[in-house]
PDB file of C-alpha atoms in Angstrom:
ATOM      1  CA  UNK A   1       8.278  -7.792  13.362  1.00 95.00           C
ATOM      2  CA  UNK A   2       6.570  -5.592  10.099  1.00 96.00           C
ATOM      3  CA  UNK A   3       6.526  -2.112   9.474  1.00 96.00           C
ATOM      4  CA  UNK A   4       2.814  -1.930  10.755  1.00 94.00           C
ATOM      5  CA  UNK A   5       3.497  -3.827  14.035  1.00 96.00           C
ATOM      6  CA  UNK A   6       6.939  -2.020  14.926  1.00 96.00           C
ATOM      7  CA  UNK A   7       4.785   1.892  13.909  1.00 94.00           C
ATOM      8  CA  UNK A   8       1.872   0.299  16.764  1.00 93.00           C
ATOM      9  CA  UNK A   9       4.528   0.009  19.047  1.00 94.00           C
ATOM     10  CA  UNK A  10       5.876   3.267  18.662  1.00 94.00           C
ATOM     11  CA  UNK A  11       2.348   4.974  18.571  1.00 91.00           C
ATOM     12  CA  UNK A  12       1.010   3.152  21.523  1.00 90.00           C
ATOM     13  CA  UNK A  13       4.287   4.763  23.345  1.00 87.00           C
ATOM     14  CA  UNK A  14       3.923   8.435  22.108  1.00 81.00           C
ATOM     15  CA  UNK A  15       1.741  10.013  25.029  1.00 76.00           C
ATOM     16  CA  UNK A  16       0.893  12.904  22.751  1.00 68.00           C
ATOM     17  CA  UNK A  17       3.213  12.778  20.124  1.00 76.00           C
ATOM     18  CA  UNK A  18       2.428  11.914  16.266  1.00 87.00           C
ATOM     19  CA  UNK A  19       3.703  10.655  12.999  1.00 91.00           C
ATOM     20  CA  UNK A  20       3.929  11.270   9.745  1.00 92.00           C
ATOM     21  CA  UNK A  21       4.499   9.332   6.512  1.00 93.00           C
ATOM     22  CA  UNK A  22       6.546  11.029   3.536  1.00 92.00           C
ATOM     23  CA  UNK A  23       7.912   9.023   0.534  1.00 89.00           C
ATOM     24  CA  UNK A  24       6.980   5.566   1.932  1.00 90.00           C
ATOM     25  CA  UNK A  25       9.019   6.815   5.375  1.00 95.00           C
ATOM     26  CA  UNK A  26       7.695   7.023   8.615  1.00 96.00           C
ATOM     27  CA  UNK A  27       8.476   9.605  11.107  1.00 96.00           C
ATOM     28  CA  UNK A  28       7.834   9.959  14.630  1.00 95.00           C
ATOM     29  CA  UNK A  29       7.362  12.802  16.598  1.00 93.00           C
ATOM     30  CA  UNK A  30       7.461  13.997  20.259  1.00 88.00           C
ATOM     31  CA  UNK A  31       4.499  16.586  20.362  1.00 76.00           C
ATOM     32  CA  UNK A  32       3.875  19.292  18.069  1.00 73.00           C
ATOM     33  CA  UNK A  33       7.180  19.754  16.671  1.00 69.00           C
ATOM     34  CA  UNK A  34       7.969  18.494  13.573  1.00 77.00           C
ATOM     35  CA  UNK A  35      11.498  19.722  13.048  1.00 80.00           C
ATOM     36  CA  UNK A  36      13.423  16.331  14.080  1.00 89.00           C
ATOM     37  CA  UNK A  37      11.825  13.031  14.906  1.00 95.00           C
ATOM     38  CA  UNK A  38      13.107  10.528  17.667  1.00 96.00           C
ATOM     39  CA  UNK A  39      12.477   7.727  15.426  1.00 97.00           C
ATOM     40  CA  UNK A  40      11.682   6.636  11.648  1.00 97.00           C
ATOM     41  CA  UNK A  41      11.610   3.865   9.579  1.00 98.00           C
ATOM     42  CA  UNK A  42      12.782   4.346   6.302  1.00 98.00           C
ATOM     43  CA  UNK A  43      12.366   1.827   3.549  1.00 97.00           C
ATOM     44  CA  UNK A  44      14.232   3.423   0.602  1.00 96.00           C
ATOM     45  CA  UNK A  45      17.675   4.493  -0.266  1.00 96.00           C
ATOM     46  CA  UNK A  46      18.586   7.754  -0.980  1.00 94.00           C
ATOM     47  CA  UNK A  47      21.551   9.605  -2.473  1.00 94.00           C
ATOM     48  CA  UNK A  48      23.204  10.279   1.030  1.00 95.00           C
ATOM     49  CA  UNK A  49      21.753   7.268   3.026  1.00 96.00           C
ATOM     50  CA  UNK A  50      22.361   3.907   0.743  1.00 96.00           C
ATOM     51  CA  UNK A  51      24.384   1.263   2.840  1.00 96.00           C
ATOM     52  CA  UNK A  52      21.578  -0.342   4.100  1.00 98.00           C
ATOM     53  CA  UNK A  53      20.655  -1.252   0.772  1.00 98.00           C
ATOM     54  CA  UNK A  54      17.201  -0.532   1.459  1.00 97.00           C
ATOM     55  CA  UNK A  55      16.021  -1.072  -2.195  1.00 96.00           C
ATOM     56  CA  UNK A  56      15.726  -4.597  -1.849  1.00 97.00           C
ATOM     57  CA  UNK A  57      12.260  -6.132  -1.426  1.00 96.00           C
ATOM     58  CA  UNK A  58      10.631  -5.606   1.810  1.00 96.00           C
ATOM     59  CA  UNK A  59      13.549  -4.495   3.217  1.00 98.00           C
ATOM     60  CA  UNK A  60      13.392  -1.458   5.905  1.00 98.00           C
ATOM     61  CA  UNK A  61      15.372   0.267   8.350  1.00 98.00           C
ATOM     62  CA  UNK A  62      14.104   1.167  12.050  1.00 98.00           C
ATOM     63  CA  UNK A  63      16.406   4.355  13.235  1.00 98.00           C
ATOM     64  CA  UNK A  64      16.244   5.710  16.883  1.00 98.00           C
ATOM     65  CA  UNK A  65      18.254   8.338  18.435  1.00 97.00           C
ATOM     66  CA  UNK A  66      19.524   7.619  21.788  1.00 98.00           C
ATOM     67  CA  UNK A  67      21.765   9.140  24.193  1.00 97.00           C
ATOM     68  CA  UNK A  68      25.013   9.365  24.164  1.00 96.00           C
ATOM     69  CA  UNK A  69      26.208   6.947  27.084  1.00 97.00           C
ATOM     70  CA  UNK A  70      23.713   4.389  25.809  1.00 97.00           C
ATOM     71  CA  UNK A  71      25.114   4.472  22.213  1.00 97.00           C
ATOM     72  CA  UNK A  72      28.741   3.677  23.476  1.00 95.00           C
ATOM     73  CA  UNK A  73      27.841   1.441  25.984  1.00 96.00           C
ATOM     74  CA  UNK A  74      26.248  -0.611  22.711  1.00 96.00           C
ATOM     75  CA  UNK A  75      29.488   0.200  20.206  1.00 94.00           C
ATOM     76  CA  UNK A  76      32.144   1.664  22.264  1.00 90.00           C
ATOM     77  CA  UNK A  77      34.013   3.178  19.863  1.00 79.00           C
ATOM     78  CA  UNK A  78      33.670   0.539  16.921  1.00 71.00           C
ATOM     79  CA  UNK A  79      35.160   1.817  13.600  1.00 75.00           C
ATOM     80  CA  UNK A  80      32.316   2.225  11.051  1.00 77.00           C
ATOM     81  CA  UNK A  81      34.284   0.867   8.073  1.00 77.00           C
ATOM     82  CA  UNK A  82      33.737  -2.425   9.672  1.00 86.00           C
ATOM     83  CA  UNK A  83      30.221  -2.510   9.965  1.00 93.00           C
ATOM     84  CA  UNK A  84      27.748  -4.316   7.641  1.00 96.00           C
ATOM     85  CA  UNK A  85      24.949  -1.363   6.923  1.00 97.00           C
ATOM     86  CA  UNK A  86      23.165  -4.036   5.326  1.00 98.00           C
ATOM     87  CA  UNK A  87      23.028  -6.994   7.671  1.00 98.00           C
ATOM     88  CA  UNK A  88      19.593  -7.721   8.492  1.00 98.00           C
ATOM     89  CA  UNK A  89      18.337  -7.681  12.054  1.00 98.00           C
ATOM     90  CA  UNK A  90      21.377  -6.581  13.683  1.00 97.00           C
ATOM     91  CA  UNK A  91      21.453  -3.691  15.885  1.00 98.00           C
ATOM     92  CA  UNK A  92      24.029  -1.211  14.838  1.00 97.00           C
ATOM     93  CA  UNK A  93      25.493   2.129  14.098  1.00 97.00           C
ATOM     94  CA  UNK A  94      23.305   4.736  12.160  1.00 97.00           C
ATOM     95  CA  UNK A  95      25.431   4.653   8.849  1.00 96.00           C
ATOM     96  CA  UNK A  96      24.920   7.991   8.376  1.00 96.00           C
ATOM     97  CA  UNK A  97      24.073   9.432  11.769  1.00 96.00           C
ATOM     98  CA  UNK A  98      25.679   8.023  14.390  1.00 95.00           C
ATOM     99  CA  UNK A  99      27.922  10.641  15.054  1.00 94.00           C
ATOM    100  CA  UNK A 100      24.733  11.990  16.617  1.00 95.00           C
ATOM    101  CA  UNK A 101      24.166   9.074  18.194  1.00 96.00           C
ATOM    102  CA  UNK A 102      21.698   7.399  16.157  1.00 98.00           C
ATOM    103  CA  UNK A 103      20.896   3.450  16.036  1.00 98.00           C
ATOM    104  CA  UNK A 104      19.280   0.928  13.473  1.00 98.00           C
ATOM    105  CA  UNK A 105      18.360  -2.294  12.696  1.00 98.00           C
ATOM    106  CA  UNK A 106      16.869  -3.194   9.558  1.00 98.00           C
ATOM    107  CA  UNK A 107      13.985  -5.724   9.380  1.00 98.00           C
ATOM    108  CA  UNK A 108      14.035  -6.759  13.322  1.00 98.00           C
ATOM    109  CA  UNK A 109      13.058  -9.902  14.354  1.00 98.00           C
ATOM    110  CA  UNK A 110      10.703 -10.568  17.266  1.00 97.00           C
ATOM    111  CA  UNK A 111      13.420 -11.159  19.612  1.00 98.00           C
ATOM    112  CA  UNK A 112      15.849  -8.518  18.327  1.00 98.00           C
ATOM    113  CA  UNK A 113      12.824  -5.600  18.806  1.00 98.00           C
ATOM    114  CA  UNK A 114      12.453  -6.636  22.432  1.00 97.00           C
ATOM    115  CA  UNK A 115      15.958  -5.440  23.123  1.00 96.00           C
ATOM    116  CA  UNK A 116      14.947  -2.430  20.702  1.00 97.00           C
ATOM    117  CA  UNK A 117      11.984  -1.405  22.967  1.00 97.00           C
ATOM    118  CA  UNK A 118      13.828   0.063  25.522  1.00 97.00           C
ATOM    119  CA  UNK A 119      15.847   2.480  23.185  1.00 98.00           C
ATOM    120  CA  UNK A 120      12.721   3.706  21.803  1.00 96.00           C
ATOM    121  CA  UNK A 121      11.764   4.596  25.262  1.00 95.00           C
ATOM    122  CA  UNK A 122      15.153   6.302  25.891  1.00 97.00           C
ATOM    123  CA  UNK A 123      14.771   7.940  22.397  1.00 96.00           C
ATOM    124  CA  UNK A 124      11.094   9.292  23.123  1.00 93.00           C
ATOM    125  CA  UNK A 125      11.982  10.321  26.698  1.00 93.00           C
ATOM    126  CA  UNK A 126      14.865  12.151  25.483  1.00 94.00           C
ATOM    127  CA  UNK A 127      12.904  13.965  22.405  1.00 90.00           C
ATOM    128  CA  UNK A 128      10.493  14.890  25.481  1.00 87.00           C
ATOM    129  CA  UNK A 129      13.141  16.585  27.482  1.00 87.00           C
ATOM    130  CA  UNK A 130      14.572  19.091  24.758  1.00 82.00           C
ATOM    131  CA  UNK A 131      10.727  19.546  24.150  1.00 74.00           C
ATOM    132  CA  UNK A 132      10.648  20.701  27.715  1.00 73.00           C
ATOM    133  CA  UNK A 133      13.606  22.849  27.403  1.00 71.00           C
ATOM    134  CA  UNK A 134      11.757  24.794  24.495  1.00 64.00           C
TER     135      UNK A 134
END
């Protein structure tokens, strides 16, 4: 999967949302609220987020905010210290935002992306529910 393929899939799923590109990173929002994205595609390390080694050529990370139950079903109470956050094509807790139930995958294959699609739908649904509560 490429960044463009993933972006197109999310755009096709948005139904009223939008995305913004800033500093080569893509942020996906539900509705008009630009405060908190439900998904991101990140292409660079930052001071606070470098565990994924995103500065490698051609490397990007898809990040999604899922529900607590989904997160725990995927990862249980796994210790963060045992995770290789630079591994390609592996669904894992987000290296910084796992406590907020964010998941990530670096350069997902087509097969892995198929398992991620329901998580994209869930992240969008949760964002829509938050938007309705406002």
